[in-house]
Coordinates of C-alpha atoms in Angstrom, one line a residue:
Chain A
X3 CA -10.1 17.6 -1.9
X4 CA -8.4 15.4 0.6
X5 CA -6.8 12.3 -1.3
X6 CA -4.9 9.3 -0.3
X7 CA -3.1 7.1 -3.3
X8 CA -1.9 3.6 -3.2
X9 CA 0.3 3.1 -6.5
X10 CA 1.0 -0.6 -5.8
X11 CA -2.2 -2.8 -6.4
X12 CA -0.3 -6.1 -5.6
X13 CA 3.1 -6.7 -3.8
X14 CA 4.7 -9.9 -3.3
X15 CA 7.5 -10.8 -0.6
X16 CA 9.7 -13.9 0.1
X17 CA 8.5 -15.1 3.8
X18 CA 11.1 -13.4 6.2
X19 CA 12.0 -10.8 4.2
X20 CA 11.2 -7.1 4.3
X21 CA 8.5 -5.2 2.0
X22 CA 7.6 -1.7 1.9
X23 CA 4.0 -0.4 0.8
X24 CA 3.8 3.1 -0.7
X25 CA 1.3 5.5 0.3
X26 CA 0.9 9.3 -0.6
X27 CA -1.8 11.9 0.5
X28 CA -3.0 15.2 -0.1
X29 CA -4.4 17.4 2.7
X30 CA -4.2 21.1 3.5
X31 CA -4.8 20.5 7.1
X32 CA -1.4 20.7 9.3
X33 CA -3.1 18.4 12.0
X34 CA -4.1 14.9 11.0
X35 CA -3.7 11.3 11.8
X36 CA -2.4 8.7 9.3
X37 CA -3.1 4.9 9.5
X38 CA -2.6 1.4 7.8
X39 CA -5.0 -0.9 8.2
X40 CA -4.9 -4.8 7.3
X41 CA -8.1 -6.3 5.9
X42 CA -7.3 -10.4 5.5
X43 CA -9.8 -12.6 3.7
X44 CA -12.0 -12.6 6.5
X45 CA -12.9 -8.9 5.5
X46 CA -12.3 -7.7 9.1
X47 CA -10.3 -4.3 9.3
X48 CA -7.5 -4.2 11.8
X49 CA -5.5 -1.5 12.6
X50 CA -1.6 -2.0 11.9
X51 CA -0.1 1.2 12.7
X52 CA -0.9 4.9 13.5
X53 CA 0.9 8.1 13.0
X54 CA 0.3 11.6 14.4
X55 CA 1.1 14.2 11.9
X56 CA 2.6 16.4 14.6
X57 CA 4.8 14.0 15.6
X58 CA 8.4 13.7 13.7
X59 CA 9.0 10.3 15.2
X60 CA 8.1 7.5 12.6
X61 CA 5.7 5.4 14.5
X62 CA 6.5 1.5 15.4
X63 CA 4.7 -1.7 16.4
X64 CA 6.9 -4.9 16.5
X65 CA 7.8 -5.8 12.8
X66 CA 5.8 -2.8 11.5
X67 CA 7.0 0.5 10.7
X68 CA 6.5 3.7 8.9
X69 CA 8.4 6.1 7.2
X70 CA 6.6 9.4 7.4
X71 CA 7.6 12.2 5.5
X72 CA 5.3 15.2 6.1
X73 CA 6.7 17.5 3.4
X74 CA 6.6 15.2 0.8
X75 CA 3.1 13.8 2.3
X76 CA 4.5 10.1 2.1
X77 CA 3.7 7.5 4.6
X78 CA 5.0 4.3 3.6
X79 CA 4.9 1.0 5.6
X80 CA 7.8 -1.4 6.3
X81 CA 7.0 -5.1 7.2
X82 CA 10.1 -6.9 8.4
X83 CA 10.4 -10.7 8.7
X84 CA 7.2 -11.4 6.6
X85 CA 5.2 -14.0 7.8
X86 CA 2.5 -16.2 6.2
X87 CA 0.0 -14.4 8.0
X88 CA 0.7 -11.1 7.0
X89 CA -0.8 -11.9 3.7
X90 CA -3.8 -9.5 3.1
X91 CA -5.1 -6.3 1.7
X92 CA -3.2 -3.3 3.1
X93 CA -5.1 0.2 3.2
X94 CA -3.6 3.5 4.0
X95 CA -6.1 6.1 5.6
X96 CA -6.0 9.7 6.4
X97 CA -8.3 11.0 9.2
X98 CA -9.0 14.6 8.7
X99 CA -10.2 17.4 11.1
X100 CA -13.8 16.1 11.0
X101 CA -12.7 12.7 12.1
X102 CA -13.8 10.9 8.8
X103 CA -11.2 8.3 7.4
X104 CA -10.5 8.7 3.6
X105 CA -9.0 5.9 2.1
X106 CA -6.3 4.5 -0.4
X107 CA -7.5 1.7 -2.9
X108 CA -5.3 -0.6 -1.2
X109 CA -2.4 -3.2 -2.0
X110 CA -2.7 -6.5 -2.1
X111 CA 0.5 -8.3 -0.1
X112 CA 1.1 -11.8 -1.0
X113 CA 3.7 -13.8 1.0
X114 CA 5.6 -16.5 -0.8
X115 CA 6.8 -19.5 1.4
Chain B
X14 CA -11.1 -7.4 24.4
X15 CA -14.2 -5.6 23.8
X16 CA -14.9 -5.4 20.2
X17 CA -17.6 -3.7 17.7
X18 CA -20.2 -6.4 16.4
X19 CA -22.3 -6.2 13.7
X20 CA -25.2 -8.4 12.5
X21 CA -26.2 -9.7 10.2
X22 CA -23.1 -11.0 8.6
X23 CA -24.7 -11.4 5.2
X24 CA -28.1 -9.8 4.4
X25 CA -29.8 -10.5 0.8
X26 CA -32.5 -8.4 -0.2
X27 CA -34.5 -7.6 -3.4
X28 CA -34.3 -4.2 -5.1
X29 CA -36.9 -1.8 -3.5
X30 CA -36.8 -3.6 0.1
X31 CA -35.8 -1.6 2.9
X32 CA -32.5 -3.0 5.0
X33 CA -31.4 -2.3 8.5
X34 CA -27.9 -3.1 9.2
X35 CA -27.2 -3.3 13.2
X36 CA -23.9 -2.6 14.9
X37 CA -23.3 -2.5 18.4
X38 CA -20.1 -0.4 19.3
X39 CA -17.9 -0.6 22.3
X40 CA -19.6 0.4 25.3
X41 CA -17.6 3.3 26.2
X42 CA -17.2 5.0 22.7
X43 CA -18.5 8.0 21.8
X44 CA -18.0 8.5 17.9
X45 CA -19.5 6.2 15.4
X46 CA -19.3 5.6 11.6
X47 CA -20.6 4.0 8.9
X48 CA -18.4 2.8 5.8
X49 CA -18.9 0.9 2.6
X50 CA -16.8 -1.1 0.4
X51 CA -18.1 -2.2 -2.9
X52 CA -16.3 -5.5 -4.1
X53 CA -13.0 -4.4 -5.6
X54 CA -13.1 -0.7 -4.7
X55 CA -12.0 1.4 -2.2
X56 CA -13.5 2.1 1.1
X57 CA -15.9 5.2 1.3
X58 CA -17.2 7.1 4.2
X59 CA -20.6 7.4 4.7
X60 CA -21.5 9.0 8.2
X61 CA -20.5 9.8 11.3
X62 CA -22.4 10.3 14.4
X63 CA -21.6 12.2 17.7
X64 CA -23.7 13.1 20.7
X65 CA -27.2 11.8 19.2
X66 CA -26.6 13.3 15.8
X67 CA -25.0 13.4 12.4
X68 CA -21.7 15.2 12.6
X69 CA -20.6 14.6 8.7
X70 CA -22.0 12.7 5.9
X71 CA -20.7 12.0 2.5
X72 CA -22.4 12.7 -0.8
X73 CA -23.2 8.7 -0.9
X74 CA -25.6 9.2 2.3
X75 CA -28.7 10.5 0.4
X76 CA -32.1 10.5 1.7
X77 CA -32.4 6.8 1.2
X78 CA -30.0 6.3 4.1
X79 CA -30.6 7.0 7.7
X80 CA -29.0 6.3 11.1
X81 CA -30.1 6.0 14.6
X82 CA -28.7 4.9 17.9
X83 CA -32.3 4.1 19.5
X84 CA -31.3 2.6 22.8
X85 CA -27.6 3.6 23.6
X86 CA -26.0 0.6 22.5
X87 CA -27.2 -0.2 19.2
X88 CA -26.4 2.0 16.0
X89 CA -28.0 1.3 13.1
X90 CA -27.8 2.0 9.3
X91 CA -31.4 1.9 7.3
X92 CA -31.4 2.0 3.6
X93 CA -35.0 2.7 2.6
X94 CA -35.5 1.5 -0.8
X95 CA -32.1 -0.7 -2.0
X96 CA -30.8 -0.5 -5.2
X97 CA -28.3 -3.0 -6.9
X98 CA -25.6 -0.4 -6.8
X99 CA -25.8 -0.6 -2.8
X100 CA -24.5 -4.0 -2.9
X101 CA -21.3 -3.6 -0.8
X102 CA -19.8 -4.5 2.4
X103 CA -20.8 -1.9 5.2
X104 CA -18.3 -1.7 8.0
X105 CA -19.4 0.0 11.5
X106 CA -16.6 1.7 13.5
X107 CA -16.4 3.5 16.7
X108 CA -13.8 5.3 18.8
X109 CA -13.8 6.5 22.3
X110 CA -12.7 10.2 21.8
X111 CA -11.3 12.2 19.0
X112 CA -7.9 11.2 19.7
X113 CA -8.1 7.7 19.3
X114 CA -8.1 5.4 16.1
X115 CA -11.3 3.9 14.8
X116 CA -12.2 0.3 15.9
X117 CA -14.1 -1.7 13.2
X118 CA -16.5 -4.1 13.2
X119 CA -16.5 -7.3 10.9
X120 CA -18.7 -6.1 8.3
X121 CA -22.3 -6.9 6.8
X122 CA -22.1 -8.2 3.4
X123 CA -25.4 -6.6 1.6
X124 CA -26.5 -8.4 -1.5
X125 CA -29.3 -6.6 -3.6
X126 CA -30.9 -8.7 -6.3

């Protein structure tokens, strides 16, 4: 069975600092996609960043970047220059060959002003 | 920018009643999904729909659940006889092709009393 594990229920960071959210996963597939989604208090699920497993280069989107370690099955999210608007639940998700998303339990990110 | 919409935003129903949750995916998208998130828990896949039929469904998606795409624009989730444990946020998602990320609607909060 495929699983996604987020071991940090909650993280806090000072505004303007950098924070890293951890995610590990397990799959027997060689081709898959990994995602980080953000869920603010409005509950809308917003895509932060995606990574194709066949690409060795780590994805980046402005202040957001990932550290993708395929052999270790690790997919961490780094947020640089944290802003108050980054406060949310962050979910790591794996899309398998059936195109369904398997989700981690989420990490609540708190930004301290 | 096109977006997935869902109605209603909040539905309250009595146990045993039927509910229909509605979603309007983005117009050129071909893959459709329903997920649910019980309060405080991880997001769970329910069902995926492609080419006018269910492509995958989870163990949660039992005979009480059904999906339809009645008119080429709406995508509905019906729960035939609701139970207390069906109380959750239900998210609809869609994507244009297999290699894209899923775009999520804002969710419908279902409360079963």
